[in-house]
Coordinates of C-alpha atoms in Angstrom, one line a residue:
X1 CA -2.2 -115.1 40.5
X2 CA 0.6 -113.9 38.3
X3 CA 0.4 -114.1 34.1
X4 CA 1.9 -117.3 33.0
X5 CA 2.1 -115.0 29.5
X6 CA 5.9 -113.3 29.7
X7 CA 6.6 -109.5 29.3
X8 CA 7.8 -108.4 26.2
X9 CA 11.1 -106.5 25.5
X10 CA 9.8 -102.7 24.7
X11 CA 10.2 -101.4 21.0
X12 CA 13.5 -99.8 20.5
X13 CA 13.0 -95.9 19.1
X14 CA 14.7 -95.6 15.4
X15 CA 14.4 -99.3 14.7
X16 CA 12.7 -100.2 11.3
X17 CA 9.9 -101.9 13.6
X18 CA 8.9 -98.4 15.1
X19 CA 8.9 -96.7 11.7
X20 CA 6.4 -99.6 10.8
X21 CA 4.3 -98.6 14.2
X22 CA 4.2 -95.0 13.3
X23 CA 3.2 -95.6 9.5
X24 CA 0.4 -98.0 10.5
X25 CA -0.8 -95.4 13.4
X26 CA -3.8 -93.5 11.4
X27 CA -5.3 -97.4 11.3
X28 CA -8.5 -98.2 13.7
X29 CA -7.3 -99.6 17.1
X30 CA -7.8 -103.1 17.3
X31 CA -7.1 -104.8 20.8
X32 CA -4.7 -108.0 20.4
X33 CA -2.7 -110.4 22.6
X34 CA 0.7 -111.3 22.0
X35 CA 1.6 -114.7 22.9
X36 CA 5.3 -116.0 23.0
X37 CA 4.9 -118.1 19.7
X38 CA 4.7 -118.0 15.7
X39 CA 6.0 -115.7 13.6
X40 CA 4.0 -112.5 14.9
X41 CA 6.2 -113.1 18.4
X42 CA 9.0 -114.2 16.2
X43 CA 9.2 -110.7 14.5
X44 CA 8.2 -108.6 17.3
X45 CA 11.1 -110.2 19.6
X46 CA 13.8 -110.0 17.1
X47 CA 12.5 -106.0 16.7
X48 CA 12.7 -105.8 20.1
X49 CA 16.4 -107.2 20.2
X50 CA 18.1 -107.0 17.0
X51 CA 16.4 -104.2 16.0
X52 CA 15.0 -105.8 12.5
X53 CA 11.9 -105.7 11.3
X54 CA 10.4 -107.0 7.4
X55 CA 6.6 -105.4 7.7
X56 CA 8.0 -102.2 5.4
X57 CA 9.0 -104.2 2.8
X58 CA 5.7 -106.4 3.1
X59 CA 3.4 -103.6 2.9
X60 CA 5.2 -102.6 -0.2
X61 CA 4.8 -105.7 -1.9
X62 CA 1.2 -105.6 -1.1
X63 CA 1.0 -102.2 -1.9
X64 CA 2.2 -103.0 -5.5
X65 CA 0.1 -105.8 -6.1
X66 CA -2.8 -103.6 -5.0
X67 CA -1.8 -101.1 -7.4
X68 CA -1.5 -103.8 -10.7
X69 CA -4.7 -105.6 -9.3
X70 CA -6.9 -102.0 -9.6
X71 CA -5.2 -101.2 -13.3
X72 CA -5.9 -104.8 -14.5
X73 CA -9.7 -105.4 -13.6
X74 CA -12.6 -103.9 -12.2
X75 CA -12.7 -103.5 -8.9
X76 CA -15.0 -104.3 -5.4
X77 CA -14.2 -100.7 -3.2
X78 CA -12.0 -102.1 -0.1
X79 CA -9.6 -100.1 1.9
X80 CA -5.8 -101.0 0.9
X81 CA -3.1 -100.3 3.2
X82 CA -2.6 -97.2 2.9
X83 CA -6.1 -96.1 4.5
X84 CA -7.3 -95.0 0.8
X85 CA -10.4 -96.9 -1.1
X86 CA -9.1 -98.9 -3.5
X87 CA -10.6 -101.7 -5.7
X88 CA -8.8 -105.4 -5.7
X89 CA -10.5 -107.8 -8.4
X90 CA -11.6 -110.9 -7.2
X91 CA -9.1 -113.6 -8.1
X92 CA -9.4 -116.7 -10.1
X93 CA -8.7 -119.9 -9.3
X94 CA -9.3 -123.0 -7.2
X95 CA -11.2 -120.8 -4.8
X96 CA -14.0 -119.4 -7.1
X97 CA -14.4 -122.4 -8.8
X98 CA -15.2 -124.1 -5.8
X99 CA -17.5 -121.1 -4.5
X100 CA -19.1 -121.7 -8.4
X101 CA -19.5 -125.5 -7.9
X102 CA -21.4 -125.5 -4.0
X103 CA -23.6 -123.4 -5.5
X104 CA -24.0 -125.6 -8.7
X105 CA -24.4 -128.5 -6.2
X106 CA -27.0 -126.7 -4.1
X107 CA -29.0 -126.3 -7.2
X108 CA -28.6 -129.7 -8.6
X109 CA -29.9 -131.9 -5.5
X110 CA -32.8 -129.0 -4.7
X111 CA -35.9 -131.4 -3.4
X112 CA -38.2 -130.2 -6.2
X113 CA -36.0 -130.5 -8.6
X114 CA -36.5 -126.9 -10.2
X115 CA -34.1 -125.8 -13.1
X116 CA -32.1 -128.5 -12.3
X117 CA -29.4 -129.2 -15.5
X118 CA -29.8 -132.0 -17.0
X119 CA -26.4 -134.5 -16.5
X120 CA -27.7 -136.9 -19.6
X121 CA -27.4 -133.8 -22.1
X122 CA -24.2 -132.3 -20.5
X123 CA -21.8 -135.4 -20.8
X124 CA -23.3 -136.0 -24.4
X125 CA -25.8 -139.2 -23.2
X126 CA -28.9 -138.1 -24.7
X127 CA -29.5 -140.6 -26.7
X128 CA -28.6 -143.7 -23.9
X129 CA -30.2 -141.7 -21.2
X130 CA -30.6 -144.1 -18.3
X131 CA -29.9 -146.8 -19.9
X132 CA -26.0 -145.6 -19.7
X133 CA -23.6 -147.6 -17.5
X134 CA -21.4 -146.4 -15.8
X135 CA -18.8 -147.6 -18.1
X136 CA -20.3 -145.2 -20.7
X137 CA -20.8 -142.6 -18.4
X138 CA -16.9 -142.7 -17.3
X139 CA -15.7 -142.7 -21.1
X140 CA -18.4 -139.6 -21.7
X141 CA -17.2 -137.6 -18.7
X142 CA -13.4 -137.9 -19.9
X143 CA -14.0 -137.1 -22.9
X144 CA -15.6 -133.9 -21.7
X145 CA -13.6 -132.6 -19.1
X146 CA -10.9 -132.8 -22.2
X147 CA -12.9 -130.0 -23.7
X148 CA -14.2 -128.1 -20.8
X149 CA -11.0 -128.2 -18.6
X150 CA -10.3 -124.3 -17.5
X151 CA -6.5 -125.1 -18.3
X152 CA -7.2 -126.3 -21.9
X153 CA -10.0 -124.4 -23.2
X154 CA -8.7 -121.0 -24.6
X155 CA -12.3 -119.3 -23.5
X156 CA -11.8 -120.9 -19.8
X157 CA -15.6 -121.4 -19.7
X158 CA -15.4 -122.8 -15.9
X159 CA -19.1 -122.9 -15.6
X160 CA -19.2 -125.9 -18.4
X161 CA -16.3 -127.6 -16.3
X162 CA -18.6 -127.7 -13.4
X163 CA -21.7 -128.8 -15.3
X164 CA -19.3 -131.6 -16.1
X165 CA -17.9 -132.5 -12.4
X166 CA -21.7 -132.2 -11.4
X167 CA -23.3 -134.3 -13.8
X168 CA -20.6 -137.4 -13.9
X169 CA -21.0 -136.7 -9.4
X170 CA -24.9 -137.0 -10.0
X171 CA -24.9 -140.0 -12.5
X172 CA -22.3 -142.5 -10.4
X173 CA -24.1 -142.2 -7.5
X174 CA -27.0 -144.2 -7.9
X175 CA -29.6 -142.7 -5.3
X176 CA -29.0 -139.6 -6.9
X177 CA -29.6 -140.7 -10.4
X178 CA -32.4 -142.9 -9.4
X179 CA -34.0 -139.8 -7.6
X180 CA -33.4 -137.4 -10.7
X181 CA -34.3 -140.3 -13.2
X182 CA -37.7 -140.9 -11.4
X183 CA -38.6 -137.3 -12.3
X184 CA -37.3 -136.8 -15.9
X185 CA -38.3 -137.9 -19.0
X186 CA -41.2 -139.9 -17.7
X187 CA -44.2 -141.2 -19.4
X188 CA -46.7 -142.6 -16.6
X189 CA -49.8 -142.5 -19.4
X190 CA -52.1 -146.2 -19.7
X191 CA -53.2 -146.7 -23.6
X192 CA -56.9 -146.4 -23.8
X193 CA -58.7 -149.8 -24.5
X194 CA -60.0 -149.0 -27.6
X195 CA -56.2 -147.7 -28.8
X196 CA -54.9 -151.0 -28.1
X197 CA -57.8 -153.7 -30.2
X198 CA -55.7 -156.2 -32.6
X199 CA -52.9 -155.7 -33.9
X200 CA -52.3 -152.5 -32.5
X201 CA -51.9 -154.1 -29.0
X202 CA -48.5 -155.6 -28.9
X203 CA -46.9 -151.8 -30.5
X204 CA -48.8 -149.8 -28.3
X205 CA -48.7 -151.9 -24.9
X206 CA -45.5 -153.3 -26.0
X207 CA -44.2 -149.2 -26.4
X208 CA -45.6 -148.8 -22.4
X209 CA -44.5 -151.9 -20.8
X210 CA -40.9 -151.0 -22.3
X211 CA -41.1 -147.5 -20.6
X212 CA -42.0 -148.4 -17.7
X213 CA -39.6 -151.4 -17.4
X214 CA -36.8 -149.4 -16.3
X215 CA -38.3 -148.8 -12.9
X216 CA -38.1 -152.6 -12.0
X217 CA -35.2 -153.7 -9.8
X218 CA -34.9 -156.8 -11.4
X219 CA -33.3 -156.8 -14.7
X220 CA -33.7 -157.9 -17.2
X221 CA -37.3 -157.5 -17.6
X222 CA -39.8 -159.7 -19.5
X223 CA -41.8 -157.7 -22.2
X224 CA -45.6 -158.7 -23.8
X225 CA -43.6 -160.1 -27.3
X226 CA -45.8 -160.4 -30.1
X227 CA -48.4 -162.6 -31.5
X228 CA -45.6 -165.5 -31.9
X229 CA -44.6 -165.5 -28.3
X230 CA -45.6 -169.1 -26.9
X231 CA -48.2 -169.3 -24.2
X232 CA -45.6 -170.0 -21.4
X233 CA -43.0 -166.8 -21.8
X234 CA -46.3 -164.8 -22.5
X235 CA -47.8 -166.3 -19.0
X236 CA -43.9 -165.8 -17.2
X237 CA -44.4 -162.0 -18.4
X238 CA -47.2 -161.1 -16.8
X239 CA -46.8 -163.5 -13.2
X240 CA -43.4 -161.0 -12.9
X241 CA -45.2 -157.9 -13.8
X242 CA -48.1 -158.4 -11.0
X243 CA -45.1 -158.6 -8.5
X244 CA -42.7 -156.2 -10.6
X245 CA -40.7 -154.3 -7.4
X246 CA -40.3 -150.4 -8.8
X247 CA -37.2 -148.7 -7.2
X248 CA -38.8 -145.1 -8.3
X249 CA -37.9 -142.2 -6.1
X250 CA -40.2 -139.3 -5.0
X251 CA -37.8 -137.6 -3.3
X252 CA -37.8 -134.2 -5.1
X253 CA -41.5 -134.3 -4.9
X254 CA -41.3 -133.6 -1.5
X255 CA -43.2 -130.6 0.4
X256 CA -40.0 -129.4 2.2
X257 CA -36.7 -128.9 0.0
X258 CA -33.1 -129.7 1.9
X259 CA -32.3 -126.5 2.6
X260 CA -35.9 -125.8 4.3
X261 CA -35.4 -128.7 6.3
X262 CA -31.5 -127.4 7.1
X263 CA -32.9 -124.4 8.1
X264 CA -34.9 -125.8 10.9
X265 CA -35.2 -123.9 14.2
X266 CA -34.3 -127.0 15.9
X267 CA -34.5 -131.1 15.5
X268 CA -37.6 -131.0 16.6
X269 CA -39.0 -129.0 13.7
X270 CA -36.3 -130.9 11.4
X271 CA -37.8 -134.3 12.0
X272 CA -41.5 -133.0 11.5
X273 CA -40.5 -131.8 7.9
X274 CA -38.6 -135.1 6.9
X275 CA -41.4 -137.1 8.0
X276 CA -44.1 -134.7 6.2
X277 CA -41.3 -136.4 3.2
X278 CA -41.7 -139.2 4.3
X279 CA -45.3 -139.4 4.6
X280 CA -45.7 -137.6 1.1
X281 CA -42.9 -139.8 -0.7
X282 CA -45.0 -143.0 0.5
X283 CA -48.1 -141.6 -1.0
X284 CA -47.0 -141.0 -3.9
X285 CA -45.0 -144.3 -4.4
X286 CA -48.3 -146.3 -3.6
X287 CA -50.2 -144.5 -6.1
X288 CA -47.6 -145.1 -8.6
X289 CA -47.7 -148.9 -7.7
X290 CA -51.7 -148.8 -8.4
X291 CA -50.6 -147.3 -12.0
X292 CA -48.2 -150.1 -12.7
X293 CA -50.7 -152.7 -11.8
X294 CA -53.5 -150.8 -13.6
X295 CA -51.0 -151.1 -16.3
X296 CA -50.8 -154.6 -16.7
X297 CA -54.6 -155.2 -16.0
X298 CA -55.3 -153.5 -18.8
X299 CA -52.9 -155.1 -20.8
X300 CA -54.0 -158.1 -19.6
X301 CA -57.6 -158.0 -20.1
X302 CA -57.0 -156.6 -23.8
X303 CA -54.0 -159.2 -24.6
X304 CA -55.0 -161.0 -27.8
X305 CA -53.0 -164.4 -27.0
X306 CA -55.1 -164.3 -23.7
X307 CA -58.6 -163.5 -25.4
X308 CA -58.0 -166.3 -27.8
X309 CA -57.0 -168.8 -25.1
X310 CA -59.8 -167.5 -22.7
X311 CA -62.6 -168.3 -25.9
X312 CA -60.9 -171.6 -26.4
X313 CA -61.1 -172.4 -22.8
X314 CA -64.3 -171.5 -22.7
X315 CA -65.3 -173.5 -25.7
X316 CA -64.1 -176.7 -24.2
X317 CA -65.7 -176.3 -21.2
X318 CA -69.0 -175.8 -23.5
X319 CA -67.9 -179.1 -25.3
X320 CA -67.2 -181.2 -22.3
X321 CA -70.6 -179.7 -20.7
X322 CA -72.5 -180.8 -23.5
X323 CA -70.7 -184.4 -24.2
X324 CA -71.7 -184.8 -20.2
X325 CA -75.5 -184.5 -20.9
X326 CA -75.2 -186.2 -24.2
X327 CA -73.7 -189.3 -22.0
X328 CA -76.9 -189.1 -19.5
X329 CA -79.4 -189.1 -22.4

Protein backbone atom coordinates (compact mmCIF):
# COMPACT_ATOMS: atom_id res chain seq x y z
CA UNK A 1 0.00 0.00 0.00
CA UNK A 2 1.49 3.31 -1.15
CA UNK A 3 2.66 6.31 1.46
CA UNK A 4 -0.16 8.71 1.90
CA UNK A 5 3.10 11.02 3.18
CA UNK A 6 4.22 13.00 -0.30
CA UNK A 7 7.87 13.07 -1.68
CA UNK A 8 9.81 15.94 -0.99
CA UNK A 9 11.52 18.27 -3.67
CA UNK A 10 15.45 17.30 -3.22
CA UNK A 11 17.84 20.08 -1.73
CA UNK A 12 19.22 22.26 -4.35
CA UNK A 13 23.34 22.28 -4.19
CA UNK A 14 24.66 26.10 -3.44
CA UNK A 15 21.41 27.07 -1.74
CA UNK A 16 21.68 28.72 1.78
CA UNK A 17 19.67 25.50 3.02
CA UNK A 18 22.63 23.13 1.96
CA UNK A 19 25.23 25.34 3.51
CA UNK A 20 23.05 24.98 6.73
CA UNK A 21 23.12 20.93 6.10
CA UNK A 22 26.86 20.85 5.70
CA UNK A 23 27.54 23.22 8.83
CA UNK A 24 25.21 21.07 11.08
CA UNK A 25 26.83 17.65 9.58
CA UNK A 26 29.59 16.91 12.54
CA UNK A 27 26.01 16.75 14.75
CA UNK A 28 24.83 13.07 15.98
CA UNK A 29 22.32 11.56 13.46
CA UNK A 30 18.98 11.70 14.65
CA UNK A 31 16.28 9.83 12.52
CA UNK A 32 13.16 12.20 11.79
CA UNK A 33 10.01 12.30 9.61
CA UNK A 34 9.02 15.06 7.57
CA UNK A 35 5.40 15.59 7.34
CA UNK A 36 3.80 18.12 4.82
CA UNK A 37 2.89 20.71 7.58
CA UNK A 38 4.29 23.59 10.05
CA UNK A 39 6.96 25.53 9.71
CA UNK A 40 9.80 22.67 9.58
CA UNK A 41 7.92 21.59 6.03
CA UNK A 42 7.31 25.21 5.46
CA UNK A 43 11.11 26.01 5.38
CA UNK A 44 12.27 22.89 3.90
CA UNK A 45 9.86 23.31 0.78
CA UNK A 46 10.58 26.88 0.16
CA UNK A 47 14.55 25.59 0.31
CA UNK A 48 13.66 23.14 -1.87
CA UNK A 49 12.01 25.72 -4.41
CA UNK A 50 12.97 29.09 -3.89
CA UNK A 51 16.11 28.30 -2.80
CA UNK A 52 15.83 30.36 0.77
CA UNK A 53 16.57 29.25 3.81
CA UNK A 54 16.75 31.42 7.60
CA UNK A 55 18.48 28.47 9.88
CA UNK A 56 22.13 30.46 9.36
CA UNK A 57 20.86 33.40 10.64
CA UNK A 58 18.99 31.51 13.55
CA UNK A 59 21.98 29.72 14.71
CA UNK A 60 23.72 32.98 14.87
CA UNK A 61 21.36 34.57 16.97
CA UNK A 62 21.49 31.71 19.28
CA UNK A 63 25.04 31.48 19.01
CA UNK A 64 25.28 35.12 20.40
CA UNK A 65 22.92 34.70 23.09
CA UNK A 66 25.03 31.65 24.11
CA UNK A 67 28.01 33.65 24.11
CA UNK A 68 26.48 36.81 26.44
CA UNK A 69 24.59 34.05 28.59
CA UNK A 70 28.32 32.25 29.48
CA UNK A 71 30.08 35.91 30.16
CA UNK A 72 27.09 37.06 32.33
CA UNK A 73 26.54 33.99 34.87
CA UNK A 74 27.86 30.87 35.82
CA UNK A 75 27.20 28.22 33.91
CA UNK A 76 25.59 24.33 33.80
CA UNK A 77 28.22 22.54 30.94
CA UNK A 78 25.74 21.89 27.81
CA UNK A 79 26.83 21.53 24.33
CA UNK A 80 25.91 24.81 22.19
CA UNK A 81 25.57 24.72 18.61
CA UNK A 82 28.55 24.71 17.53
CA UNK A 83 29.44 21.09 19.02
CA UNK A 84 31.73 22.88 21.88
CA UNK A 85 30.85 22.65 25.83
CA UNK A 86 29.58 25.65 26.79
CA UNK A 87 27.70 26.92 29.96
CA UNK A 88 24.08 28.69 29.58
CA UNK A 89 22.73 30.10 33.07
CA UNK A 90 19.54 29.03 34.02
CA UNK A 91 17.06 31.83 33.39
CA UNK A 92 14.80 33.62 35.64
CA UNK A 93 11.45 34.06 35.48
CA UNK A 94 7.94 32.66 35.50
CA UNK A 95 9.44 29.26 35.01
CA UNK A 96 11.71 28.98 38.10
CA UNK A 97 9.42 30.48 40.22
CA UNK A 98 6.98 28.04 39.48
CA UNK A 99 9.67 25.07 39.66
CA UNK A 100 10.42 27.10 43.34
CA UNK A 101 6.75 27.16 44.38
CA UNK A 102 5.70 23.01 43.53
CA UNK A 103 8.36 22.42 45.58
CA UNK A 104 7.27 24.89 48.34
CA UNK A 105 3.84 23.35 47.94
CA UNK A 106 5.13 19.75 48.20
CA UNK A 107 6.63 20.79 51.46
CA UNK A 108 3.76 22.66 52.85
CA UNK A 109 0.83 19.91 52.64
CA UNK A 110 3.68 16.95 53.63
CA UNK A 111 1.25 14.42 55.90
CA UNK A 112 3.53 14.86 58.94
CA UNK A 113 3.74 18.09 58.74
CA UNK A 114 7.75 18.30 59.16
CA UNK A 115 9.42 21.84 58.68
CA UNK A 116 6.42 22.97 57.41
CA UNK A 117 6.51 27.18 57.37
CA UNK A 118 4.30 28.61 59.36
CA UNK A 119 1.49 30.85 57.18
CA UNK A 120 0.28 32.79 60.52
CA UNK A 121 4.01 34.30 60.95
CA UNK A 122 4.62 34.84 57.20
CA UNK A 123 1.51 37.15 56.34
CA UNK A 124 2.23 38.96 59.77
CA UNK A 125 -0.90 37.08 61.79
CA UNK A 126 0.81 36.03 64.76
CA UNK A 127 -0.80 37.64 67.11
CA UNK A 128 -4.71 36.64 65.56
CA UNK A 129 -3.47 33.22 64.67
CA UNK A 130 -6.63 31.23 63.93
CA UNK A 131 -8.76 33.37 65.08
CA UNK A 132 -8.08 35.48 61.67
CA UNK A 133 -10.82 35.77 59.06
CA UNK A 134 -10.46 35.70 56.09
CA UNK A 135 -11.12 39.29 55.73
CA UNK A 136 -7.87 39.82 57.82
CA UNK A 137 -6.10 37.31 56.06
CA UNK A 138 -6.92 39.01 52.53
CA UNK A 139 -5.87 42.59 53.80
CA UNK A 140 -2.46 40.75 55.38
CA UNK A 141 -1.57 38.92 52.25
CA UNK A 142 -1.91 42.30 50.13
CA UNK A 143 -0.12 44.00 52.08
CA UNK A 144 2.70 41.50 51.73
CA UNK A 145 2.93 40.63 48.34
CA UNK A 146 3.39 44.73 48.18
CA UNK A 147 6.68 44.05 49.78
CA UNK A 148 7.71 40.64 48.62
CA UNK A 149 6.65 41.15 44.90
CA UNK A 150 9.94 40.05 42.65
CA UNK A 151 9.07 43.18 40.48
CA UNK A 152 9.13 45.64 43.48
CA UNK A 153 11.56 44.44 45.80
CA UNK A 154 15.11 45.75 44.69
CA UNK A 155 16.73 42.32 46.40
CA UNK A 156 14.06 40.19 44.23
CA UNK A 157 13.83 37.74 47.19
CA UNK A 158 11.33 35.23 45.25
CA UNK A 159 11.50 32.70 47.91
CA UNK A 160 9.52 35.27 50.39
CA UNK A 161 7.08 35.91 47.44
CA UNK A 162 6.23 32.27 47.53
CA UNK A 163 6.04 31.86 51.31
CA UNK A 164 3.44 34.56 50.72
CA UNK A 165 1.35 32.88 47.67
CA UNK A 166 1.69 29.59 49.91
CA UNK A 167 0.55 30.80 53.16
CA UNK A 168 -2.58 33.17 51.92
CA UNK A 169 -3.22 29.39 49.43
CA UNK A 170 -3.04 27.38 52.85
CA UNK A 171 -5.06 29.84 55.06
CA UNK A 172 -8.39 30.32 52.55
CA UNK A 173 -8.75 26.98 52.07
CA UNK A 174 -10.29 25.80 55.12
CA UNK A 175 -9.45 21.92 55.19
CA UNK A 176 -6.09 22.93 54.81
CA UNK A 177 -5.94 25.33 57.60
CA UNK A 178 -8.10 23.29 59.78
CA UNK A 179 -5.60 20.31 59.11
CA UNK A 180 -2.41 22.54 59.88
CA UNK A 181 -4.23 24.40 62.79
CA UNK A 182 -5.11 20.97 64.48
CA UNK A 183 -1.34 20.44 64.72
CA UNK A 184 0.17 23.79 65.71
CA UNK A 185 0.20 25.80 68.58
CA UNK A 186 -1.84 23.30 70.61
CA UNK A 187 -2.28 22.82 74.23
CA UNK A 188 -4.26 19.46 74.90
CA UNK A 189 -2.95 19.54 78.86
CA UNK A 190 -6.20 18.96 81.81
CA UNK A 191 -5.37 21.28 85.00
CA UNK A 192 -4.64 19.06 87.89
CA UNK A 193 -7.51 19.00 90.64
CA UNK A 194 -5.67 20.37 93.16
CA UNK A 195 -4.42 23.50 90.63
CA UNK A 196 -7.88 24.39 90.10
CA UNK A 197 -9.54 24.57 94.25
CA UNK A 198 -11.36 28.13 94.77
CA UNK A 199 -10.74 30.87 93.28
CA UNK A 200 -8.21 29.58 91.09
CA UNK A 201 -10.84 27.57 89.18
CA UNK A 202 -12.63 29.87 86.89
CA UNK A 203 -8.64 31.38 85.65
CA UNK A 204 -7.22 28.21 85.22
CA UNK A 205 -10.27 26.11 83.74
CA UNK A 206 -11.58 29.22 82.34
CA UNK A 207 -7.67 29.57 80.48
CA UNK A 208 -8.40 25.56 79.07
CA UNK A 209 -11.98 25.68 78.17
CA UNK A 210 -10.93 28.93 76.03
CA UNK A 211 -8.18 26.90 74.27
CA UNK A 212 -9.88 24.32 73.45
CA UNK A 213 -12.96 26.15 72.28
CA UNK A 214 -11.72 26.83 68.95
CA UNK A 215 -12.04 23.16 67.91
CA UNK A 216 -15.92 23.29 68.28
CA UNK A 217 -17.92 23.72 65.00
CA UNK A 218 -20.44 25.64 66.56
CA UNK A 219 -19.54 29.19 67.27
CA UNK A 220 -19.81 30.97 69.31
CA UNK A 221 -18.91 28.94 72.21
CA UNK A 222 -20.22 29.17 75.83
CA UNK A 223 -17.29 29.51 78.42
CA UNK A 224 -17.40 28.45 82.52
CA UNK A 225 -17.74 32.64 83.46
CA UNK A 226 -16.94 33.42 86.83
CA UNK A 227 -18.40 33.12 90.24
CA UNK A 228 -21.31 35.75 89.11
CA UNK A 229 -22.49 33.72 86.19
CA UNK A 230 -26.20 32.72 87.11
CA UNK A 231 -27.01 29.06 87.62
CA UNK A 232 -28.82 28.73 84.17
CA UNK A 233 -25.90 30.09 81.58
CA UNK A 234 -23.50 28.17 83.95
CA UNK A 235 -25.82 24.82 83.43
CA UNK A 236 -26.29 25.94 79.24
CA UNK A 237 -22.30 25.77 79.35
CA UNK A 238 -21.62 22.67 80.34
CA UNK A 239 -25.02 20.64 78.53
CA UNK A 240 -23.07 22.15 75.07
CA UNK A 241 -19.78 21.10 76.12
CA UNK A 242 -20.76 17.23 76.83
CA UNK A 243 -22.01 17.30 73.16
CA UNK A 244 -19.31 19.97 71.87
CA UNK A 245 -18.75 18.49 67.98
CA UNK A 246 -14.59 19.06 67.48
CA UNK A 247 -13.78 19.55 63.75
CA UNK A 248 -9.86 18.71 64.65
CA UNK A 249 -7.94 17.19 61.87
CA UNK A 250 -5.28 14.26 62.18
CA UNK A 251 -4.51 14.27 58.89
CA UNK A 252 -0.65 15.00 59.04
CA UNK A 253 -0.48 12.52 61.79
CA UNK A 254 -0.88 9.91 59.47
CA UNK A 255 1.53 6.82 59.01
CA UNK A 256 1.78 7.26 55.16
CA UNK A 257 2.64 10.92 53.86
CA UNK A 258 0.98 11.92 50.22
CA UNK A 259 3.69 11.30 48.28
CA UNK A 260 4.15 7.65 49.86
CA UNK A 261 0.77 6.97 49.03
CA UNK A 262 1.37 8.62 45.23
CA UNK A 263 4.09 6.47 44.99
CA UNK A 264 2.00 3.32 45.24
CA UNK A 265 2.88 0.32 43.04
CA UNK A 266 -0.69 0.22 42.14
CA UNK A 267 -4.41 1.07 43.64
CA UNK A 268 -4.40 -1.67 45.37
CA UNK A 269 -1.46 -0.83 47.59
CA UNK A 270 -2.75 2.97 47.39
CA UNK A 271 -6.04 2.17 49.03
CA UNK A 272 -4.38 -0.04 51.83
CA UNK A 273 -2.22 3.12 52.86
CA UNK A 274 -5.14 5.64 52.85
CA UNK A 275 -7.12 3.39 54.89
CA UNK A 276 -4.06 2.61 57.43
CA UNK A 277 -5.02 6.94 57.44
CA UNK A 278 -7.91 6.39 57.86
CA UNK A 279 -7.93 3.89 60.46
CA UNK A 280 -5.10 5.93 62.36
CA UNK A 281 -6.90 9.50 61.90
CA UNK A 282 -10.09 7.81 63.64
CA UNK A 283 -8.02 6.66 66.51
CA UNK A 284 -6.63 9.43 67.20
CA UNK A 285 -9.75 11.72 66.87
CA UNK A 286 -11.58 9.32 69.46
CA UNK A 287 -8.96 9.69 71.89
CA UNK A 288 -8.95 13.36 71.50
CA UNK A 289 -12.89 13.28 72.11
CA UNK A 290 -12.22 11.20 75.54
CA UNK A 291 -9.71 14.37 76.37
CA UNK A 292 -12.38 16.94 75.68
CA UNK A 293 -14.92 15.15 77.86
CA UNK A 294 -12.30 14.38 80.49
CA UNK A 295 -11.92 18.06 80.23
CA UNK A 296 -15.21 19.12 81.29
CA UNK A 297 -15.67 16.25 83.89
CA UNK A 298 -13.05 17.61 85.63
CA UNK A 299 -14.20 20.87 85.43
CA UNK A 300 -17.29 19.86 86.30
CA UNK A 301 -16.70 17.90 89.39
CA UNK A 302 -14.32 20.87 90.70
CA UNK A 303 -16.81 23.83 89.53
CA UNK A 304 -17.40 25.93 92.71
CA UNK A 305 -21.10 27.14 91.60
CA UNK A 306 -21.76 23.31 91.25
CA UNK A 307 -20.21 22.25 94.70
CA UNK A 308 -22.14 24.88 96.41
CA UNK A 309 -25.42 23.99 94.69
CA UNK A 310 -24.65 20.19 95.15
CA UNK A 311 -24.17 20.97 99.33
CA UNK A 312 -27.32 23.03 99.25
CA UNK A 313 -29.22 20.32 97.47
CA UNK A 314 -28.09 18.05 99.63
CA UNK A 315 -28.88 20.03 102.67
CA UNK A 316 -32.52 20.21 101.70
CA UNK A 317 -32.95 16.86 101.10
CA UNK A 318 -31.47 16.42 104.80
CA UNK A 319 -34.15 19.12 105.96
CA UNK A 320 -37.13 17.67 104.14
CA UNK A 321 -35.85 13.98 105.44
CA UNK A 322 -35.86 15.10 108.82
CA UNK A 323 -39.18 17.40 108.81
CA UNK A 324 -40.78 13.87 107.35
CA UNK A 325 -39.85 11.93 110.57
CA UNK A 326 -40.54 14.87 112.79
CA UNK A 327 -44.23 14.77 111.11
CA UNK A 328 -44.58 10.78 112.07
CA UNK A 329 -43.46 11.43 115.66
Amino acid sequence: MASSVPTLAPVRDGTAFGAAVKQLSGFPKAVARCVPAGPAFMEHWRAAMVGEFSVPDVMAELEAESATAVAEEAPTAVLNYSGTAAEPPAKKGKKQRTKTREAYRGLSTTARGQEMADPYETLGLIAKRWRANSDEITLAYRKKVMETHPDKNAERDEAAFVRVQESYELLMNEERRRIFDSQYDIDDSIPEPAAIKGAAFYSVMGAAFERNARWSIVQPVPLLGDASTPMDQVDACYEFWNTITSWRNFAMSAEYSENEIKSAQDRFERRAMQQANETQAKKLKAKDNERLFKLVSVAFENDPRIVRRRIAQEVERARAKQAEEDARK
